[in-house]
Amino acid sequence: MTTVPRLLDSFVPEHYDLSLMLDRQQRVFKGTVTIIGTGQEDTTAITLHAKDLHIISASLDGKAAEWETNDYDALSITHPDYRPGKHITVITFTGAITDGMHGLYPCYFDHDGTPKELLATQFESHHAREVFPCVDEPSAKATFDVTLTTETAVAVLGNMPIKQQDDENGLLVTRFETTPRMSTYLLAWVVGDMQRKSAHTKDGVEVSVWATPVQSTASLEFALEFAVKTIEFYNDFFGIPYPLPKSDHVALPDFSSGAMENWGLITYREIALLADPATTSIEQRQYVATVIAHELAHQWFGNLVTMAWWNDLWLNESFATLMEYIAVDAIKPDWDIWFDFSQQETVSALRRDALEGVQPVQIDVNHPDEISTLFDGSIVYAKGARLLKMLREYIGEQNFTEGLRRYFTTHAYGNTVANDLWESLHAASHIDVSTFMNTWLGQSGYPVIHVNKTPAGLELAQEQFFIGPHEPSKKQWPIPLGSPLQGVPPLMTEQILTIPTDSDNVTSYMFNQHDSAHFITHLSVPLLEKKLAALDTLPPLTRLQLVHEQTLLAQGNIIPSATLIPVLQAYSSETKEPVWNMLSLALGELKKFVEDDPDAEAKLRSLSGRLAKLLYDHLGWEPIKDEPDHDIRLRSIILGMMLYSEDADVLTKAQAIYAETAFDKLVPELRGLVLGAVVRHAETPELIDALLERYRKESSSEVRNDIAAGITSTRQESTAARILDIVKEGKLIRPQDATHWIIWLLRNRYSRHLVWSWIRQNWDWIKKTFAGDMSYDLFPRYIAGSLRTDRQYKEYKSFFSPMKDDTVLKRNIEIGLTDIQGRIALLERDTPGVTGALLNLDD
């Protein structure tokens, strides 16, 4: 793709004075921006970014100027007297308020039957240019004075506190304090009818949580308490105080991403910020906590110190992902949040990164259209965080923290590249961080270490691990082995390593013992059998790792998928919730082999019930007073496995709970399970009508998600077709939520064929609705993840191949083809073995 010119090379802005009049009802805005900056040598004009703006006038140093628009959203301001040097440019312009959830857009909600709206901004990655002319690049840091003219009787929020606010001619004029030096993509405002709850940190920073009046006041309290604690934690951890006088957190009814770290004005989806104690599950509270901690980490890493260009986006997101777990663990140690890291970030990273063609963490960006393709949560967020966790353990936590403090002190209010961070960490640890990390960051994939016992000791051999078709690879990595065994080198840099040992103790072949390094281990059959026999002596994290690694090795054609059955049986006495979560995932891996074999499927269901029965009898359906959070979460996993078993008493109990319990009294952790069971086994049109009506009235995003998950588990094609019509209509189901409904229906074997056909028939609508949204490129990815036959592969290839010219879609289309091919080959290879093993099981 053509490389776009960097406008900062021609003009360096220092300060913006931006004044905007927002006409919400007419869906337009009018503005004036005064820009002070320096034109560089060999330039003949001031060149800015401007997209979809109507320019009314422009002046240069007080003189009327000419302007023209060029390729790449460029706006050139010219005057015969122009010379390189410092200039003042003034531009007046108008633009449109659109529904695209980027630039300046409306958020819709109903309050007591009255339709209302907020106006909000989303400027990352390159959407500030849609609202005002600017140099819309992360390195083009400047200060900002912002004035907003709006309708009256609304809250008006910006990055900084309000300096002055007046009623003028029936309008509200709000002037904000000057921002610190910052990038354009972090500028933000929200306007509308909102409520708030506020508190202060120990250092006097005002922290506020905002939401529409639809939400309960109680739903703001958890986020407020946690945000205050997180800022105080980061103040100590980073050694630099939070840089702004306030920290606003706003729940938006319509928002494309999960959250956005605008400096001092963080915006969220409602589900990512609000936690009503009456309806919110423990898992949801933990999700809210991690999102808040992630976005607040950005206030330092990303906002105070910012990547120089988008190829180092991973610096922002990987670091914030790691820090969310560090912060939550410090504030809520009883949550054992690092188990969640292993269940979520590790699983996501290892599965995605095993596919041929996936991007490395660090990748060049030449054009703005490529930026959206970088936000691969499994790579830039999850894998990047895993690599930083690996580095933290490799150099030591104290050195890691000291290096971060050096980094922030040196580069505050500036821009950096990855090597700037490595230099700071090297200065603290005296370890060559750059060589170590650049190998991991610059190439995709990861190694599997094959471990065999030989007369000479343990033989370790590394090679790149793949799932699905791939080209031969000669990649190697410096691997921190993480072994408790004496004499094991800290890094394995060679392809084959022999460790002299005659020990038969299971700890002698435990590697990556803290689940930090980005590799998996393949034990020979005798070593695996010994490890399974010693499960009760292993820590929970090791037991969790072992299960997940077997699922990956099966997908990678290193072990037969039927091996998972005795592995699951070996865990029959397991009691820890995180391990059971991974066991449930492993059981789910076997489901695809039995879709077309009712007898084998019945055996798998029976296996699920036998594995879960002991804990089901212990935990039951009803919460136990003062039971630990882990038991509450474990109950939902065990009940999920029992419901899959289709035990008649369990299904009857689920239906009775739904029939006899007021909807808002359903136990939050079990609500989704109950709804799914009732829809799958007792669906009627009236039931779906009632659930859709509840969805319409419900203000809690978590409850709405549970209803959506329940309805999309339908076994009736007619219900699926009805839901797709509702999705396309766009009224009951918001566009931001539509992708969930579509993908959940696509994953449902009873509606997969219908949905895949519907997607192809309605692609023009999908493109029109989502093309400007960060979820658009996910369609080829998640569609591929649901297809499993030769016919579907050919349909996918025929449908998507012509779209490879679209930069946003190209990579996920190509990886999707690999993904489907790998799944087809896996099913052909392993289905006979899995079904045969299941049919031979005793009931």
GROMACS .gro file of N, CA and C in nm, residues 26-111:
model
  258
   26GLN      N    1  -2.983   1.960   1.431
   26GLN     CA    2  -2.960   1.968   1.287
   26GLN      C    3  -2.846   1.878   1.241
   27ARG      N    4  -2.781   1.811   1.336
   27ARG     CA    5  -2.673   1.717   1.307
   27ARG      C    6  -2.554   1.783   1.236
   28VAL      N    7  -2.522   1.906   1.277
   28VAL     CA    8  -2.407   1.975   1.218
   28VAL      C    9  -2.329   2.044   1.330
   29PHE      N   10  -2.205   2.077   1.299
   29PHE     CA   11  -2.127   2.161   1.387
   29PHE      C   12  -2.053   2.264   1.303
   30LYS      N   13  -2.024   2.376   1.366
   30LYS     CA   14  -1.947   2.482   1.300
   30LYS      C   15  -1.833   2.520   1.392
   31GLY      N   16  -1.715   2.543   1.335
   31GLY     CA   17  -1.603   2.570   1.421
   31GLY      C   18  -1.501   2.666   1.364
   32THR      N   19  -1.419   2.715   1.454
   32THR     CA   20  -1.303   2.796   1.418
   32THR      C   21  -1.183   2.742   1.496
   33VAL      N   22  -1.074   2.720   1.427
   33VAL     CA   23  -0.954   2.675   1.495
   33VAL      C   24  -0.838   2.768   1.459
   34THR      N   25  -0.768   2.811   1.562
   34THR     CA   26  -0.647   2.890   1.545
   34THR      C   27  -0.529   2.802   1.583
   35ILE      N   28  -0.436   2.786   1.491
   35ILE     CA   29  -0.324   2.694   1.511
   35ILE      C   30  -0.193   2.773   1.506
   36ILE      N   31  -0.116   2.762   1.612
   36ILE     CA   32   0.018   2.821   1.616
   36ILE      C   33   0.119   2.709   1.597
   37GLY      N   34   0.207   2.726   1.500
   37GLY     CA   35   0.305   2.622   1.475
   37GLY      C   36   0.413   2.669   1.381
   38THR      N   37   0.503   2.578   1.347
   38THR     CA   38   0.621   2.613   1.268
   38THR      C   39   0.625   2.533   1.139
   39GLY      N   40   0.629   2.605   1.027
   39GLY     CA   41   0.649   2.541   0.898
   39GLY      C   42   0.796   2.506   0.881
   40GLN      N   43   0.823   2.385   0.835
   40GLN     CA   44   0.960   2.336   0.826
   40GLN      C   45   1.028   2.383   0.697
   41GLU      N   46   1.158   2.365   0.691
   41GLU     CA   47   1.235   2.406   0.575
   41GLU      C   48   1.184   2.335   0.449
   42ASP      N   49   1.195   2.405   0.337
   42ASP     CA   50   1.159   2.351   0.206
   42ASP      C   51   1.009   2.324   0.192
   43THR      N   52   0.926   2.395   0.272
   43THR     CA   53   0.780   2.384   0.256
   43THR      C   54   0.726   2.511   0.194
   44THR      N   55   0.613   2.499   0.125
   44THR     CA   56   0.551   2.614   0.058
   44THR      C   57   0.410   2.638   0.109
   45ALA      N   58   0.366   2.561   0.209
   45ALA     CA   59   0.230   2.576   0.260
   45ALA      C   60   0.221   2.513   0.398
   46ILE      N   61   0.114   2.547   0.468
   46ILE     CA   62   0.078   2.479   0.592
   46ILE      C   63  -0.014   2.363   0.553
   47THR      N   64   0.027   2.241   0.583
   47THR     CA   65  -0.053   2.124   0.546
   47THR      C   66  -0.105   2.054   0.671
   48LEU      N   67  -0.238   2.037   0.673
   48LEU     CA   68  -0.307   1.976   0.786
   48LEU      C   69  -0.392   1.860   0.739
   49HIS      N   70  -0.443   1.784   0.833
   49HIS     CA   71  -0.542   1.682   0.801
   49HIS      C   72  -0.683   1.740   0.816
   50ALA      N   73  -0.770   1.709   0.724
   50ALA     CA   74  -0.911   1.746   0.733
   50ALA      C   75  -0.990   1.646   0.649
   51LYS      N   76  -1.090   1.586   0.707
   51LYS     CA   77  -1.169   1.486   0.635
   51LYS      C   78  -1.317   1.516   0.651
   52ASP      N   79  -1.387   1.522   0.539
   52ASP     CA   80  -1.532   1.544   0.535
   52ASP      C   81  -1.571   1.675   0.603
   53LEU      N   82  -1.483   1.773   0.600
   53LEU     CA   83  -1.513   1.907   0.652
   53LEU      C   84  -1.532   2.003   0.535
   54HIS      N   85  -1.625   2.096   0.552
   54HIS     CA   86  -1.643   2.203   0.453
   54HIS      C   87  -1.568   2.326   0.504
   55ILE      N   88  -1.465   2.366   0.432
   55ILE     CA   89  -1.384   2.481   0.473
   55ILE      C   90  -1.452   2.609   0.424
   56ILE      N   91  -1.477   2.700   0.517
   56ILE     CA   92  -1.543   2.827   0.483
   56ILE      C   93  -1.440   2.934   0.453
   57SER      N   94  -1.337   2.942   0.537
   57SER     CA   95  -1.234   3.044   0.516
   57SER      C   96  -1.105   3.001   0.584
   58ALA      N   97  -0.995   3.065   0.541
   58ALA     CA   98  -0.866   3.038   0.602
   58ALA      C   99  -0.782   3.164   0.594
   59SER      N  100  -0.701   3.187   0.697
   59SER     CA  101  -0.607   3.299   0.694
   59SER      C  102  -0.473   3.253   0.747
   60LEU      N  103  -0.369   3.319   0.701
   60LEU     CA  104  -0.232   3.287   0.742
   60LEU      C  105  -0.168   3.416   0.791
   61ASP      N  106  -0.138   3.420   0.921
   61ASP     CA  107  -0.079   3.540   0.982
   61ASP      C  108  -0.164   3.663   0.955
   62GLY      N  109  -0.296   3.646   0.966
   62GLY     CA  110  -0.390   3.757   0.952
   62GLY      C  111  -0.425   3.793   0.809
   63LYS      N  112  -0.373   3.720   0.712
   63LYS     CA  113  -0.400   3.750   0.571
   63LYS      C  114  -0.485   3.639   0.511
   64ALA      N  115  -0.586   3.676   0.433
   64ALA     CA  116  -0.671   3.577   0.368
   64ALA      C  117  -0.584   3.484   0.284
   65ALA      N  118  -0.611   3.354   0.299
   65ALA     CA  119  -0.527   3.253   0.234
   65ALA      C  120  -0.610   3.166   0.141
   66GLU      N  121  -0.541   3.100   0.051
   66GLU     CA  122  -0.604   3.001  -0.037
   66GLU      C  123  -0.590   2.863   0.028
   67TRP      N  124  -0.678   2.775  -0.011
   67TRP     CA  125  -0.667   2.639   0.040
   67TRP      C  126  -0.711   2.539  -0.066
   68GLU      N  127  -0.659   2.420  -0.051
   68GLU     CA  128  -0.701   2.311  -0.138
   68GLU      C  129  -0.687   2.179  -0.063
   69THR      N  130  -0.770   2.085  -0.102
   69THR     CA  131  -0.762   1.951  -0.043
   69THR      C  132  -0.688   1.859  -0.139
   70ASN      N  133  -0.608   1.772  -0.080
   70ASN     CA  134  -0.526   1.680  -0.158
   70ASN      C  135  -0.557   1.536  -0.116
   71ASP      N  136  -0.479   1.445  -0.168
   71ASP     CA  137  -0.494   1.305  -0.127
   71ASP      C  138  -0.457   1.288   0.020
   72TYR      N  139  -0.499   1.177   0.076
   72TYR     CA  140  -0.465   1.140   0.213
   72TYR      C  141  -0.520   1.240   0.315
   73ASP      N  142  -0.638   1.294   0.289
   73ASP     CA  143  -0.707   1.386   0.381
   73ASP      C  144  -0.625   1.512   0.408
   74ALA      N  145  -0.544   1.554   0.314
   74ALA     CA  146  -0.456   1.670   0.336
   74ALA      C  147  -0.526   1.799   0.294
   75LEU      N  148  -0.512   1.903   0.377
   75LEU     CA  149  -0.562   2.038   0.350
   75LEU      C  150  -0.443   2.132   0.350
   76SER      N  151  -0.416   2.196   0.237
   76SER     CA  152  -0.301   2.286   0.225
   76SER      C  153  -0.348   2.430   0.228
   77ILE      N  154  -0.287   2.510   0.318
   77ILE     CA  155  -0.316   2.652   0.332
   77ILE      C  156  -0.197   2.728   0.273
   78THR      N  157  -0.224   2.814   0.173
   78THR     CA  158  -0.115   2.882   0.103
   78THR      C  159  -0.139   3.033   0.098
   79HIS      N  160  -0.028   3.105   0.086
   79HIS     CA  161  -0.030   3.250   0.068
   79HIS      C  162   0.101   3.290   0.002
   80PRO      N  163   0.100   3.389  -0.087
   80PRO     CA  164   0.225   3.428  -0.155
   80PRO      C  165   0.337   3.468  -0.059
   81ASP      N  166   0.301   3.517   0.061
   81ASP     CA  167   0.403   3.561   0.156
   81ASP      C  168   0.456   3.448   0.245
   82TYR      N  169   0.407   3.327   0.224
   82TYR     CA  170   0.448   3.217   0.313
   82TYR      C  171   0.598   3.190   0.302
   83ARG      N  172   0.661   3.176   0.418
   83ARG     CA  173   0.799   3.131   0.428
   83ARG      C  174   0.808   3.032   0.544
   84PRO      N  175   0.899   2.937   0.539
   84PRO     CA  176   0.916   2.848   0.654
   84PRO      C  177   0.939   2.928   0.781
   85GLY      N  178   0.884   2.881   0.893
   85GLY     CA  179   0.897   2.950   1.019
   85GLY      C  180   0.766   2.944   1.096
   86LYS      N  181   0.756   3.026   1.200
   86LYS     CA  182   0.640   3.022   1.287
   86LYS      C  183   0.524   3.099   1.224
   87HIS      N  184   0.403   3.041   1.233
   87HIS     CA  185   0.285   3.102   1.171
   87HIS      C  186   0.162   3.081   1.259
   88ILE      N  187   0.064   3.168   1.236
   88ILE     CA  188  -0.069   3.154   1.298
   88ILE      C  189  -0.169   3.133   1.186
   89THR      N  190  -0.236   3.019   1.190
   89THR     CA  191  -0.334   2.985   1.088
   89THR      C  192  -0.473   2.981   1.152
   90VAL      N  193  -0.570   3.044   1.088
   90VAL     CA  194  -0.708   3.044   1.138
   90VAL      C  195  -0.798   2.987   1.029
   91ILE      N  196  -0.879   2.888   1.066
   91ILE     CA  197  -0.967   2.821   0.970
   91ILE      C  198  -1.107   2.812   1.029
   92THR      N  199  -1.206   2.848   0.950
   92THR     CA  200  -1.346   2.824   0.987
   92THR      C  201  -1.400   2.714   0.899
   93PHE      N  202  -1.492   2.636   0.955
   93PHE     CA  203  -1.533   2.514   0.886
   93PHE      C  204  -1.666   2.465   0.943
   94THR      N  205  -1.727   2.374   0.873
   94THR     CA  206  -1.846   2.304   0.922
   94THR      C  207  -1.829   2.156   0.897
   95GLY      N  208  -1.907   2.077   0.968
   95GLY     CA  209  -1.903   1.932   0.950
   95GLY      C  210  -2.032   1.870   0.997
   96ALA      N  211  -2.045   1.741   0.978
   96ALA     CA  212  -2.167   1.669   1.010
   96ALA      C  213  -2.148   1.581   1.133
   97ILE      N  214  -2.254   1.574   1.214
   97ILE     CA  215  -2.261   1.479   1.324
   97ILE      C  216  -2.327   1.353   1.269
   98THR      N  217  -2.254   1.242   1.267
   98THR     CA  218  -2.303   1.120   1.203
   98THR      C  219  -2.311   1.005   1.303
   99ASP      N  220  -2.375   0.896   1.261
   99ASP     CA  221  -2.398   0.783   1.351
   99ASP      C  222  -2.284   0.682   1.351
  100GLY      N  223  -2.172   0.712   1.290
  100GLY     CA  224  -2.067   0.613   1.270
  100GLY      C  225  -1.985   0.574   1.392
  101MET      N  226  -2.010   0.636   1.507
  101MET     CA  227  -1.935   0.609   1.631
  101MET      C  228  -1.786   0.640   1.619
  102HIS      N  229  -1.753   0.735   1.531
  102HIS     CA  230  -1.619   0.792   1.527
  102HIS      C  231  -1.633   0.937   1.487
  103GLY      N  232  -1.529   1.017   1.512
  103GLY     CA  233  -1.546   1.162   1.497
  103GLY      C  234  -1.639   1.211   1.606
  104LEU      N  235  -1.738   1.290   1.569
  104LEU     CA  236  -1.841   1.340   1.662
  104LEU      C  237  -1.973   1.271   1.627
  105TYR      N  238  -2.034   1.204   1.725
  105TYR     CA  239  -2.152   1.124   1.693
  105TYR      C  240  -2.251   1.126   1.809
  106PRO      N  241  -2.378   1.090   1.782
  106PRO     CA  242  -2.480   1.085   1.888
  106PRO      C  243  -2.488   0.948   1.953
  107CYS      N  244  -2.522   0.947   2.080
  107CYS     CA  245  -2.554   0.824   2.153
  107CYS      C  246  -2.700   0.832   2.195
  108TYR      N  247  -2.775   0.727   2.170
  108TYR     CA  248  -2.919   0.730   2.190
  108TYR      C  249  -2.960   0.655   2.316
  109PHE      N  250  -3.061   0.710   2.387
  109PHE     CA  251  -3.118   0.639   2.500
  109PHE      C  252  -3.259   0.693   2.526
  110ASP      N  253  -3.340   0.612   2.593
  110ASP     CA  254  -3.475   0.653   2.634
  110ASP      C  255  -3.476   0.669   2.785
  111HIS      N  256  -3.535   0.778   2.830
  111HIS     CA  257  -3.546   0.803   2.973
  111HIS      C  258  -3.691   0.833   3.006
   0.00000   0.00000   0.00000
